[in-house]
Backbone as numpy.savetxt, mean C-alpha at the origin, in Angstrom:
# Nx Ny Nz CAx CAy CAz Cx Cy Cz
-5.18 -11.74 4.24 -6.59 -11.53 4.33 -7.17 -11.79 2.95
-8.40 -12.29 2.91 -9.08 -12.51 1.65 -10.25 -11.53 1.56
-10.34 -10.83 0.43 -11.42 -9.87 0.19 -12.37 -10.47 -0.82
-13.66 -10.41 -0.53 -14.65 -10.87 -1.49 -15.24 -9.68 -2.21
-15.15 -9.69 -3.52 -15.69 -8.62 -4.34 -17.20 -8.82 -4.51
-17.92 -7.77 -4.92 -19.37 -7.90 -5.10 -19.79 -9.02 -6.03
-18.94 -9.38 -7.01 -19.30 -10.46 -7.94 -18.91 -11.84 -7.41
-18.41 -11.90 -6.18 -18.05 -13.17 -5.57 -16.61 -13.58 -5.77
-15.86 -12.90 -6.63 -14.45 -13.22 -6.83 -13.67 -12.85 -5.56
-12.57 -13.56 -5.35 -11.75 -13.33 -4.17 -10.43 -12.68 -4.55
-9.94 -11.80 -3.66 -8.65 -11.15 -3.84 -7.84 -11.33 -2.56
-6.54 -11.56 -2.72 -5.64 -11.71 -1.58 -5.10 -10.35 -1.20
-5.15 -10.01 0.09 -4.67 -8.71 0.55 -3.74 -8.86 1.74
-2.80 -7.96 1.82 -1.90 -7.89 2.97 -2.19 -6.56 3.67
-2.45 -6.60 4.96 -2.74 -5.40 5.74 -1.42 -4.82 6.25
-1.22 -3.52 6.02 0.02 -2.87 6.43 -0.29 -1.58 7.17
0.61 -1.18 8.06 0.52 0.10 8.74 1.33 1.11 7.95
0.73 2.25 7.65 1.43 3.33 6.98 1.77 4.41 7.98
2.81 5.17 7.70 3.18 6.28 8.58 3.45 7.50 7.73
3.13 8.64 8.30 3.26 9.92 7.60 4.66 10.47 7.83
5.36 10.74 6.74 6.69 11.32 6.83 6.95 12.19 5.60
7.38 13.42 5.83 7.72 14.35 4.75 6.62 14.48 3.70
5.37 14.54 4.15 4.26 14.74 3.23 3.83 13.53 2.46
4.34 12.34 2.85 3.96 11.10 2.17 3.60 10.03 3.20
2.79 9.09 2.76 2.50 7.91 3.56 3.44 6.82 3.06
4.20 6.26 3.98 5.14 5.20 3.67 4.62 3.89 4.25
4.93 2.77 3.61 4.66 1.45 4.18 5.61 0.45 3.56
5.82 -0.65 4.25 6.71 -1.69 3.75 5.91 -2.73 2.97
6.35 -3.01 1.77 5.71 -4.04 0.95 6.49 -5.34 1.05
7.04 -5.57 2.24 7.81 -6.78 2.48 7.70 -7.12 3.96
8.01 -8.36 4.29 8.09 -8.77 5.69 9.56 -8.93 6.05
9.84 -8.88 7.35 11.22 -9.02 7.80 11.24 -9.93 9.02
12.17 -10.84 9.05 12.44 -11.60 10.26 13.95 -11.80 10.35
14.40 -12.14 11.52 15.83 -12.31 11.76 16.14 -13.76 12.06
17.20 -14.25 11.45 17.68 -15.60 11.77 19.16 -15.50 12.14
19.83 -16.63 12.23 21.23 -16.64 12.67 22.17 -15.91 11.72
21.76 -15.71 10.46 22.63 -15.01 9.50 22.27 -13.53 9.35
21.23 -13.07 10.03 20.85 -11.66 9.95 19.40 -11.49 9.54
19.09 -10.33 8.99 17.73 -10.01 8.57 17.38 -10.71 7.26
16.16 -11.22 7.19 15.67 -11.86 5.99 14.42 -11.12 5.56
14.36 -10.70 4.29 13.23 -9.95 3.76 12.49 -10.79 2.73
11.18 -10.70 2.74 10.37 -11.40 1.76 9.36 -10.41 1.19
9.42 -10.22 -0.12 8.45 -9.35 -0.77 7.16 -10.13 -1.01
6.06 -9.44 -0.91 4.75 -10.06 -1.10 4.39 -10.08 -2.58
4.73 -11.17 -3.26 4.32 -11.28 -4.65 3.18 -12.27 -4.79
2.61 -12.68 -3.65 1.49 -13.60 -3.67 0.20 -12.92 -3.19
0.16 -11.58 -3.30 -1.04 -10.83 -2.93 -1.52 -10.03 -4.14
-2.79 -9.64 -4.10 -3.35 -8.79 -5.14 -3.33 -7.32 -4.73
-3.53 -7.08 -3.42 -3.66 -5.71 -2.93 -3.01 -5.55 -1.56
-2.64 -4.31 -1.25 -2.24 -3.92 0.09 -3.32 -3.03 0.66
-3.74 -3.29 1.89 -4.63 -2.39 2.62 -3.73 -1.65 3.61
-3.59 -0.35 3.41 -2.66 0.45 4.20 -3.46 1.41 5.07
-3.27 1.31 6.38 -3.95 2.22 7.30 -2.96 3.21 7.85
-3.23 4.51 7.68 -2.39 5.58 8.21 -3.08 6.16 9.44
-2.54 5.89 10.62 -3.14 6.33 11.87 -3.27 7.85 11.96
-2.22 8.56 11.52 -2.25 10.03 11.63 -3.42 10.64 10.86
-3.80 10.02 9.76 -4.88 10.54 8.91 -6.19 9.79 9.11
-6.15 8.71 9.90 -7.32 7.86 10.13 -7.97 7.47 8.80
-7.12 7.02 7.86 -7.57 6.70 6.50 -7.02 5.35 6.07
-7.85 4.61 5.34 -7.47 3.33 4.77 -7.27 3.48 3.27
-6.20 2.90 2.75 -5.87 2.98 1.33 -5.83 1.58 0.73
-6.27 1.45 -0.50 -6.21 0.20 -1.25 -5.20 0.39 -2.37
-4.07 -0.32 -2.27 -2.98 -0.18 -3.24 -2.78 -1.52 -3.93
-3.07 -1.60 -5.23 -2.85 -2.86 -5.95 -1.36 -3.23 -5.94
-1.08 -4.50 -5.81 0.32 -4.96 -5.79 1.04 -4.60 -7.07
0.35 -4.57 -8.19 1.00 -4.27 -9.47 1.14 -2.77 -9.74
0.84 -1.93 -8.75 0.97 -0.48 -8.93 2.41 0.00 -8.78
3.32 -0.87 -8.35 4.70 -0.46 -8.11 5.61 -1.68 -8.17
6.92 -1.41 -8.26 7.91 -2.50 -8.32 8.20 -3.03 -6.92
8.93 -2.26 -6.11 9.32 -2.71 -4.77 8.89 -1.76 -3.67
8.62 -0.50 -4.01 8.19 0.44 -2.98 7.36 1.55 -3.63
6.54 2.18 -2.80 5.68 3.26 -3.27 5.48 4.22 -2.10
5.37 5.49 -2.41 5.01 6.51 -1.44 3.71 7.14 -1.91
2.79 7.35 -0.98 1.53 8.00 -1.31 1.60 9.43 -0.81
1.59 10.38 -1.74 1.79 11.78 -1.38 0.50 12.40 -0.90
0.58 13.12 0.24 -0.57 13.82 0.79 -0.39 15.34 0.76
0.85 15.80 0.58 1.16 17.23 0.51 1.94 17.53 -0.77
1.81 18.75 -1.25 2.59 19.17 -2.43 4.08 19.04 -2.14
4.85 18.49 -3.06 6.30 18.37 -2.82 7.00 19.72 -2.97
8.15 19.85 -2.33 8.94 21.08 -2.43 9.44 21.29 -3.85
9.77 20.20 -4.54 10.21 20.26 -5.93 9.24 19.45 -6.78
9.02 19.91 -7.99 8.12 19.20 -8.90 8.70 17.82 -9.23
7.82 16.85 -9.29 8.23 15.50 -9.65 7.42 15.05 -10.86
8.04 14.23 -11.71 7.35 13.75 -12.91 6.18 12.85 -12.57
6.39 11.95 -11.64 5.35 10.97 -11.32 5.05 11.01 -9.83
3.83 11.36 -9.49 3.40 11.42 -8.10 2.23 10.47 -7.90
2.31 9.66 -6.87 1.21 8.79 -6.48 0.43 9.50 -5.38
-0.61 10.22 -5.76 -1.39 10.96 -4.79 -2.20 10.00 -3.93
-2.11 10.16 -2.62 -2.81 9.28 -1.68 -4.31 9.29 -1.93
-4.85 10.42 -2.30 -6.30 10.53 -2.52 -6.78 9.56 -3.61
-5.92 9.22 -4.55 -6.29 8.29 -5.63 -6.37 6.85 -5.14
-5.88 6.58 -3.93 -5.85 5.22 -3.40 -6.76 5.03 -2.19
-7.57 6.04 -1.85 -8.48 5.88 -0.70 -9.38 4.67 -0.92
-9.52 3.86 0.11 -10.27 2.62 0.00 -11.69 2.84 -0.50
-12.40 3.78 0.08 -13.81 3.99 -0.29 -13.99 4.34 -1.76
-13.03 5.03 -2.35 -13.13 5.40 -3.77 -12.65 4.28 -4.69
-11.86 3.34 -4.18 -11.27 2.28 -5.02 -11.99 0.94 -4.91
-12.90 0.80 -3.96 -13.58 -0.48 -3.80 -14.87 -0.51 -4.55
-15.16 -1.51 -5.32 -14.30 -2.66 -5.59 -13.27 -2.33 -6.66
-12.11 -3.00 -6.59 -11.05 -2.73 -7.58 -11.43 -3.30 -8.95
-10.82 -2.75 -9.99 -11.01 -3.29 -11.34 -10.33 -4.66 -11.42
-10.91 -5.54 -12.20 -10.30 -6.85 -12.39 -10.72 -7.79 -11.33
């Protein structure tokens, strides 16, 4: 998908479905298909952003591709154990992040 920013610049986005598990929203930042040798995975390094929709929360999130290496979890509930780095889902809500910086 192509997103047009207010200044007319274009950004490439991949739309993904997120699911709620253990207090986090999970989504795949890769595609998968099967061929004669098994599963083939392709990471999206040709996009600027992921648009992640979580059905359980009826919420859309805007996650920049450069926000993580290969995977990210968006936390919606306090974790049972303290973690050094938490990606809070509220910081990625689409309405608060649009338009993105850059």
